[in-house]
Structure formats: structure tokens, C-alpha cells
């Protein structure tokens, strides 16, 4: 697959050390996306090197398309148990749990449907109703059995960690960087932002939020150490017969989620939770997001609706600054 070739070509890390401010940057192509790592201080270069190596390692472990990966092994196991690393087993367990916590809006067994729409190859097409119904039979996180580090999945079912892997990877890399002595860094893993510490001068990071309707940003968030993870219809999509189809699937219908949301951002200390929830809130829509938030309050979120309205949890209101022309219609959920 052409994207995989790009991985090999671009996986070699590029480092640039920028003068006396000790700002270092690296970029990696992994998990099907460009990632940019920025760190400050004398340990930055080593931290970026270690994090880049780890990202390539995790990509090899979790890729659904690469034949050497643990996920590929599970997906081609024909119902036999497969032994995986503790890290992979724990992420699969977490994803299964998230499926039940979101009433099935989040489901890593949606992969056969993602494939059917062509999002894994770039050869997009709208599957027939009959085909989708067939595939929905093999979807459902109850089909995954995790026993210690052994995963069992029935023939036909397939896993895809794409909606949770980058969130987990951000936390793993941030921890690695800390071990190297880094106290100030921003990891941009293809729209999943993981910050570490504060800016070198002790002030907050200013993180831009992408406008789902154009190339620019609609707001910035002032944050300390956290995760800011966004799922958007604009990230991957295709058009057929004048209609746009994006990559976030409603596991109930097998079709791209149509919940009235253009982008869903989740902010919190656990990267994998933020990642899983950003996808989930996109599927659940404004009402479902509000219900989920009120039931647990352990994350913050911002939704931009299809009509440009902004809905956010109360923890965000003190962090957000809208760009000129944005933020006219805002509601806050408590
Ligand atoms: P994200 O960008 O984190 O929202 O993840 C989207 C990716 O996760 C898609 O490209 C699919 O590979 C996969 N995916 C799509 N829909 C779902 C879903 N409802 N639950 C879990 N994974 C999904
Ligand atoms: Mg996600």
C-alpha cells in the first residue's frame, strides 16, 4: 500500500536543532500520519530520538495492514488464540471496555466495514446495503476475548486500533521523554496533541483547534500538561455522486456517522481515553456527548456542529480563546 511505502521512506527521523533556545524538532511518519515532535532543553534531542523509535515500534505492533504486526496476527488467526504483548492486550481490553461505556459507539471491531468503504486502501466506494448488513454480523466488541495476554477473535472479525492507538502512543512517548529528562515538549501525532510540562519559560502552551470547515483554526486552548485529541470528518473522506463519506463509522449502521458533528475534541490526562472518546463523541452527537460527560465528568470536550455551533464542557471555558469571527454561538455543558 502506497502509504506504507511512505512510512518506510519517512520513518527515518529528521532532527533540527535550532540555535541557543535549545528547541529541537523531529518528524516521523507512523500510524498512517505525519507526526511532529518538539522538545526544549539539553535532553530534547535524545528524548525525540527515543520517542521517534518508539512510534515506529508501536506502528509495527498495532498496524492493521502490516503483516508482521500483532493486530494483523489476531486478524488472521481464524478463531485461534494469539499471544500478544502486555501493552497490546491492555489496549485491546481498554477498547473493549470503552465500547460498553459508550453503548457501542466506539468499537474496534468495525474494521471490516472500514475496509469495505476503502479507507484502508484509498480505493473508496459505497458498499451495498446487503454487504454492510453481512459485515455488521462480525462487528461487536463482545466478539473479542482477552485472557491475560491472549486474544481470541472469531473468523471474519477484525480489529483496528486506529481510533485509540495515537492517544496511547502520546502518553508512552511523553513518559519516555520524561525519563530522558525532558520537561518541556509538544507531541503532535497527526492531530492528537500531547503536551509535556509547560513552555520553557513556565507559561502555558497555546494549542490551536482546527476549523473543520477550512484550513485555519477556530480557537486556541491555553493548557499545561495534557492531551488534546480531535476527531473530524475532514481528516479522511471521499465523494461519490455528490455526497461526502468520511472515515468515522457508526457501528450501528455501518455507515459514516451522521450525528450533526463536524469535529469532536477531548481534553484530559489519559491519552487513550481522550482518543477513544473523541471518536465516540463524534458518533454519539451532541446529546449523547452531554449524557456521557454528565455520567462521569473525567474529561472535557468541545464539539463543532455541522452548522458551526460550538458546544463545550464547563472546564474548557476558562482555557479557550476564539479566533476573530468564531465563537458567536457557544453553549456550555455543566
Ligand atoms: P479517530 O481519528 O481517532 O476518530 O479514529 C478514526 C479511525 O478509527 C478510522 O479511520 C477507523 O480506522 C477507526 N474507526 C472508525 N469508526 C470507529 C468507531 N466507531 N470506533 C472505533 N474505531 C473506529
Ligand atoms: Mg480517536
Coordinates of C-alpha atoms and ligand atoms in Angstrom, one line a residue:
X1 CA 0.0 0.0 0.0
X2 CA 1.4 3.4 -1.0
X3 CA 1.0 4.9 2.5
X4 CA 3.1 2.0 3.9
X5 CA 5.9 2.7 1.5
X6 CA 5.8 6.3 2.6
X7 CA 6.2 5.0 6.2
X8 CA 9.4 3.2 5.3
X9 CA 10.8 6.3 3.4
X10 CA 9.8 8.8 6.0
X11 CA 10.3 6.8 9.2
X12 CA 13.9 8.0 9.3
X13 CA 13.7 10.8 11.8
X14 CA 14.7 14.3 10.8
X15 CA 16.1 16.3 13.5
X16 CA 16.8 20.0 13.5
X17 CA 18.4 21.7 16.4
X18 CA 17.5 25.4 16.3
X19 CA 20.2 27.5 18.0
X20 CA 20.6 28.5 21.5
X21 CA 17.0 28.4 22.6
X22 CA 17.5 24.6 22.6
X23 CA 14.4 23.9 20.7
X24 CA 14.6 20.6 18.9
X25 CA 12.2 19.2 16.4
X26 CA 11.7 15.8 14.8
X27 CA 9.2 14.3 12.4
X28 CA 8.0 10.8 11.9
X29 CA 5.6 9.2 9.5
X30 CA 3.8 6.5 11.5
X31 CA 0.3 5.2 12.1
X32 CA -0.6 6.5 8.7
X33 CA 0.0 10.1 9.6
X34 CA 2.8 12.7 9.8
X35 CA 3.8 13.3 13.4
X36 CA 5.8 16.3 14.7
X37 CA 7.8 16.2 17.9
X38 CA 9.0 19.4 19.5
X39 CA 11.1 19.5 22.8
X40 CA 13.2 22.0 24.6
X41 CA 16.4 21.8 26.7
X42 CA 19.5 19.8 26.8
X43 CA 17.7 16.4 26.8
X44 CA 15.4 17.2 24.0
X45 CA 17.4 15.6 21.2
X46 CA 17.7 12.3 23.0
X47 CA 14.0 12.4 24.0
X48 CA 12.9 13.0 20.4
X49 CA 15.1 10.2 19.2
X50 CA 13.7 7.7 21.7
X51 CA 10.1 8.8 21.1
X52 CA 10.5 8.5 17.3
X53 CA 11.9 5.0 17.7
X54 CA 9.0 4.1 20.0
X55 CA 6.5 5.5 17.5
X56 CA 7.9 3.3 14.7
X57 CA 7.9 0.3 17.1
X58 CA 4.2 0.8 18.1
X59 CA 3.2 1.3 14.5
X60 CA 4.7 -2.1 13.7
X61 CA 2.9 -3.6 16.7
X62 CA -0.5 -2.1 16.0
X63 CA -0.8 -1.7 12.3
X64 CA -3.9 -3.5 10.9
X65 CA -2.4 -3.6 7.4
X66 CA 1.3 -4.7 8.1
X67 CA 1.7 -8.4 8.0
X68 CA 4.2 -8.5 10.9
X69 CA 2.0 -6.7 13.4
X70 CA 0.3 -8.2 16.4
X71 CA -3.1 -6.9 15.2
X72 CA -2.5 -8.4 11.8
X73 CA -1.8 -11.8 13.6
X74 CA -5.0 -11.5 15.6
X75 CA -7.0 -10.6 12.5
X76 CA -5.7 -13.6 10.6
X77 CA -6.0 -16.0 13.5
X78 CA -9.1 -17.8 12.2
X79 CA -10.5 -18.1 15.7
X80 CA -7.3 -19.4 17.4
X81 CA -5.9 -17.6 20.5
X82 CA -3.0 -15.3 19.7
X83 CA -0.4 -14.3 22.3
X84 CA 0.4 -10.5 22.2
X85 CA 2.5 -8.1 24.2
X86 CA 1.1 -6.8 27.5
X87 CA 0.8 -3.3 26.0
X88 CA -1.3 -4.6 23.1
X89 CA -3.5 -6.8 25.3
X90 CA -4.1 -3.9 27.7
X91 CA -5.1 -1.5 24.9
X92 CA -7.5 -4.1 23.4
X93 CA -9.0 -4.6 26.9
X94 CA -9.4 -0.9 27.3
X95 CA -11.0 -0.5 23.9
X96 CA -13.5 -3.3 24.7
X97 CA -14.4 -1.6 27.9
X98 CA -14.8 1.7 26.0
X99 CA -17.2 0.0 23.7
X100 CA -19.5 -0.9 26.6
X101 CA -19.1 2.5 28.2
X102 CA -20.2 4.3 25.0
X103 CA -23.1 2.0 24.2
X104 CA -21.2 0.6 21.3
X105 CA -20.4 4.0 19.6
X106 CA -16.8 3.1 20.0
X107 CA -15.9 -0.3 18.5
X108 CA -12.5 -1.5 17.3
X109 CA -14.2 -4.5 15.5
X110 CA -15.6 -2.0 13.0
X111 CA -12.5 -2.7 10.8
X112 CA -14.2 -4.9 8.1
X113 CA -16.6 -2.1 7.5
X114 CA -13.7 0.5 7.3
X115 CA -12.2 -1.8 4.7
X116 CA -15.4 -2.1 2.8
X117 CA -15.6 1.7 2.4
X118 CA -12.0 1.6 1.0
X119 CA -10.5 3.7 3.8
X120 CA -7.6 1.2 4.3
X121 CA -6.5 1.2 0.6
X122 CA -7.7 4.6 -0.7
X123 CA -9.9 2.7 -3.2
X124 CA -13.1 4.2 -1.9
X125 CA -16.6 3.1 -2.8
X126 CA -20.0 3.0 -1.1
X127 CA -20.8 -0.7 -0.1
X128 CA -24.2 -2.1 -0.9
X129 CA -26.8 -2.3 1.9
X130 CA -26.6 -6.1 1.7
X131 CA -22.8 -6.1 2.1
X132 CA -23.0 -3.8 5.1
X133 CA -25.6 -6.0 6.7
X134 CA -23.4 -9.0 6.2
X135 CA -20.4 -7.2 7.7
X136 CA -22.3 -5.9 10.7
X137 CA -22.7 -9.6 11.7
X138 CA -19.0 -9.8 12.5
X139 CA -18.9 -6.4 14.3
X140 CA -19.2 -6.2 18.1
X141 CA -16.7 -5.9 20.9
X142 CA -18.3 -8.8 22.7
X143 CA -16.6 -11.0 20.0
X144 CA -13.2 -10.1 21.5
X145 CA -11.9 -12.4 24.3
X146 CA -8.9 -11.2 26.3
X147 CA -7.4 -13.7 28.6
X148 CA -4.2 -12.4 30.1
X149 CA -2.1 -11.6 27.0
X150 CA -4.1 -14.0 24.8
X151 CA -6.6 -12.6 22.3
X152 CA -9.2 -14.7 20.6
X153 CA -11.4 -13.4 17.8
X154 CA -13.8 -15.3 15.6
X155 CA -13.1 -15.9 11.9
X156 CA -14.3 -12.8 9.9
X157 CA -14.0 -10.4 12.7
X158 CA -11.0 -7.9 12.6
X159 CA -9.6 -5.3 14.9
X160 CA -8.5 -1.7 14.2
X161 CA -6.8 0.3 16.9
X162 CA -6.7 3.4 14.7
X163 CA -9.1 5.3 16.9
X164 CA -7.1 4.8 20.2
X165 CA -3.5 4.0 19.2
X166 CA -2.2 7.6 18.8
X167 CA -3.7 8.6 22.2
X168 CA -1.9 5.8 23.9
X169 CA 1.3 6.4 21.9
X170 CA 1.3 10.1 23.0
X171 CA 1.4 9.1 26.7
X172 CA 4.0 6.4 26.1
X173 CA 6.3 8.9 24.3
X174 CA 5.8 11.6 26.9
X175 CA 6.8 9.2 29.6
X176 CA 9.9 8.1 27.6
X177 CA 10.9 11.8 27.2
X178 CA 10.5 12.4 30.9
X179 CA 12.8 9.5 31.6
X180 CA 15.3 11.3 29.3
X181 CA 15.0 14.4 31.4
X182 CA 12.7 16.4 29.1
X183 CA 10.4 18.8 31.0
X184 CA 9.0 20.8 28.1
X185 CA 7.6 19.3 24.8
X186 CA 4.7 19.1 22.4
X187 CA 4.0 15.9 20.5
X188 CA 1.7 16.4 17.6
X189 CA 0.7 12.9 16.5
X190 CA -1.4 13.8 13.5
X191 CA -3.8 16.0 15.3
X192 CA -3.5 14.1 18.6
X193 CA -1.7 16.6 20.8
X194 CA 0.2 15.5 23.9
X195 CA 1.9 18.3 25.9
X196 CA 4.6 17.7 28.5
X197 CA 5.3 20.2 31.2
X198 CA 5.0 23.9 30.3
X199 CA 6.7 26.1 27.8
X200 CA 10.4 26.6 28.8
X201 CA 9.5 30.0 30.4
X202 CA 6.9 28.3 32.6
X203 CA 3.9 29.7 30.7
X204 CA 1.0 27.6 29.2
X205 CA 1.1 26.0 25.8
X206 CA -1.2 27.6 23.2
X207 CA -2.7 24.8 21.1
X208 CA -4.7 25.7 18.0
X209 CA -8.0 23.9 17.3
X210 CA -8.5 23.2 13.6
X211 CA -11.6 24.7 11.9
X212 CA -13.4 21.7 10.5
X213 CA -14.7 23.8 7.6
X214 CA -11.4 25.3 6.4
X215 CA -7.6 25.1 6.7
X216 CA -7.3 27.6 9.6
X217 CA -8.0 27.3 13.3
X218 CA -11.2 28.5 15.1
X219 CA -9.7 28.8 18.6
X220 CA -6.7 28.2 20.8
X221 CA -6.5 26.5 24.2
X222 CA -4.1 27.5 27.0
X223 CA -3.0 24.3 28.6
X224 CA -0.4 22.8 30.9
X225 CA 0.4 19.1 30.6
X226 CA -2.5 17.3 28.9
X227 CA -3.9 15.5 25.8
X228 CA -6.0 17.4 23.2
X229 CA -7.4 14.9 20.8
X230 CA -9.7 15.7 17.8
X231 CA -11.8 13.5 15.5
X232 CA -13.0 15.3 12.4
X233 CA -15.0 14.4 9.3
X234 CA -12.4 16.4 7.3
X235 CA -9.5 14.0 8.2
X236 CA -10.3 11.3 5.7
X237 CA -13.2 11.3 3.3
X238 CA -14.2 10.8 -0.3
X239 CA -17.1 12.0 -2.5
X240 CA -19.4 9.9 -4.6
X241 CA -22.4 11.1 -6.6
X242 CA -22.1 14.5 -4.9
X243 CA -22.2 13.1 -1.4
X244 CA -19.3 13.1 1.1
X245 CA -18.4 10.0 3.1
X246 CA -15.9 10.2 6.0
X247 CA -14.0 7.6 8.0
X248 CA -15.7 7.6 11.4
X249 CA -18.2 4.8 11.3
X250 CA -21.4 4.4 13.3
X251 CA -21.1 0.7 14.3
X252 CA -24.9 0.5 14.5
X253 CA -25.4 1.3 10.8
X254 CA -22.0 0.5 9.2
X255 CA -22.2 4.0 7.6
X256 CA -20.2 7.2 8.3
X257 CA -21.7 8.7 11.5
X258 CA -24.3 11.4 10.8
X259 CA -24.7 12.9 14.2
X260 CA -24.5 16.5 13.2
X261 CA -20.9 16.9 14.4
X262 CA -18.1 18.3 12.3
X263 CA -15.4 17.9 14.9
X264 CA -15.1 16.5 18.4
X265 CA -12.2 17.4 20.7
X266 CA -11.5 15.8 24.0
X267 CA -9.1 17.1 26.7
X268 CA -7.8 15.1 29.6
X269 CA -4.9 13.4 31.3
X270 CA -5.3 9.9 29.8
X271 CA -4.4 9.9 26.1
X272 CA -6.1 6.6 25.2
X273 CA -9.3 7.8 26.9
X274 CA -9.2 11.1 25.1
X275 CA -8.6 9.4 21.7
X276 CA -11.4 6.8 22.3
X277 CA -13.8 9.5 23.5
X278 CA -13.1 11.9 20.6
X279 CA -14.2 9.1 18.2
X280 CA -17.1 8.2 20.4
X281 CA -18.5 11.7 20.8
X282 CA -18.3 12.2 17.1
X283 CA -20.6 9.1 16.7
X284 CA -22.8 9.9 19.6
X285 CA -23.6 13.6 18.7
X286 CA -24.3 16.5 21.0
X287 CA -27.0 14.8 23.1
X288 CA -25.1 11.6 23.6
X289 CA -21.9 13.5 24.4
X290 CA -23.6 15.5 27.0
X291 CA -25.1 12.4 28.6
X292 CA -21.7 10.6 28.7
X293 CA -20.0 13.7 30.1
X294 CA -22.6 14.1 32.9
X295 CA -22.3 10.5 33.8
X296 CA -18.5 10.7 34.5
X297 CA -17.0 14.2 34.4
X298 CA -13.5 12.9 33.9
X299 CA -12.8 14.6 30.6
X300 CA -13.5 17.9 28.9
X301 CA -14.8 18.3 25.4
X302 CA -15.6 20.7 22.5
X303 CA -17.9 19.9 19.7
X304 CA -18.3 21.9 16.5
X305 CA -21.7 21.1 14.9
X306 CA -22.4 20.9 11.2
X307 CA -23.9 24.4 11.4
X308 CA -20.8 25.9 13.2
X309 CA -22.2 26.0 16.7
X310 CA -19.7 25.3 19.5
X311 CA -20.7 23.1 22.5
X312 CA -18.2 22.7 25.3
X313 CA -18.0 21.3 28.8
X314 CA -17.5 23.9 31.5
X315 CA -13.8 23.0 32.2
X316 CA -13.0 24.4 28.7
X317 CA -14.5 27.8 29.1
X318 CA -11.5 29.1 31.1
X319 CA -9.0 27.8 28.6
X320 CA -10.4 28.8 25.2
X321 CA -9.8 31.9 23.1
X322 CA -11.8 32.1 19.9
X323 CA -10.3 33.5 16.7
X324 CA -11.9 36.6 15.3
X325 CA -15.2 35.7 13.6
X326 CA -15.7 32.5 15.6
X327 CA -17.4 31.7 18.9
X328 CA -20.6 33.6 18.2
X329 CA -22.9 30.6 19.0
X330 CA -21.4 28.8 22.0
X331 CA -23.1 26.7 24.7
X332 CA -21.6 25.4 27.9
X333 CA -22.5 22.0 29.4
X334 CA -22.2 21.6 33.2
Ligands
LIG1 P1 -10.1 8.8 15.1 O1 -9.5 9.7 14.1 O2 -9.4 8.7 16.4 O3 -11.5 9.3 15.4 O4 -10.2 7.3 14.6 C1 -10.8 7.0 13.4 C2 -10.3 5.7 12.8 O5 -10.8 4.7 13.7 C3 -10.9 5.4 11.5 O6 -10.0 5.8 10.4 C4 -11.1 3.9 11.6 O7 -9.9 3.2 11.3 C5 -11.4 3.6 13.0 N1 -12.9 3.8 13.4 C6 -13.9 4.3 12.6 N2 -15.0 4.3 13.3 C7 -14.8 3.8 14.5 C8 -15.6 3.6 15.7 N3 -16.9 3.9 15.7 N4 -15.0 3.0 16.7 C9 -13.6 2.7 16.7 N5 -12.8 2.9 15.7 C10 -13.4 3.5 14.6
LIG2 MG1 -10.0 8.6 18.4

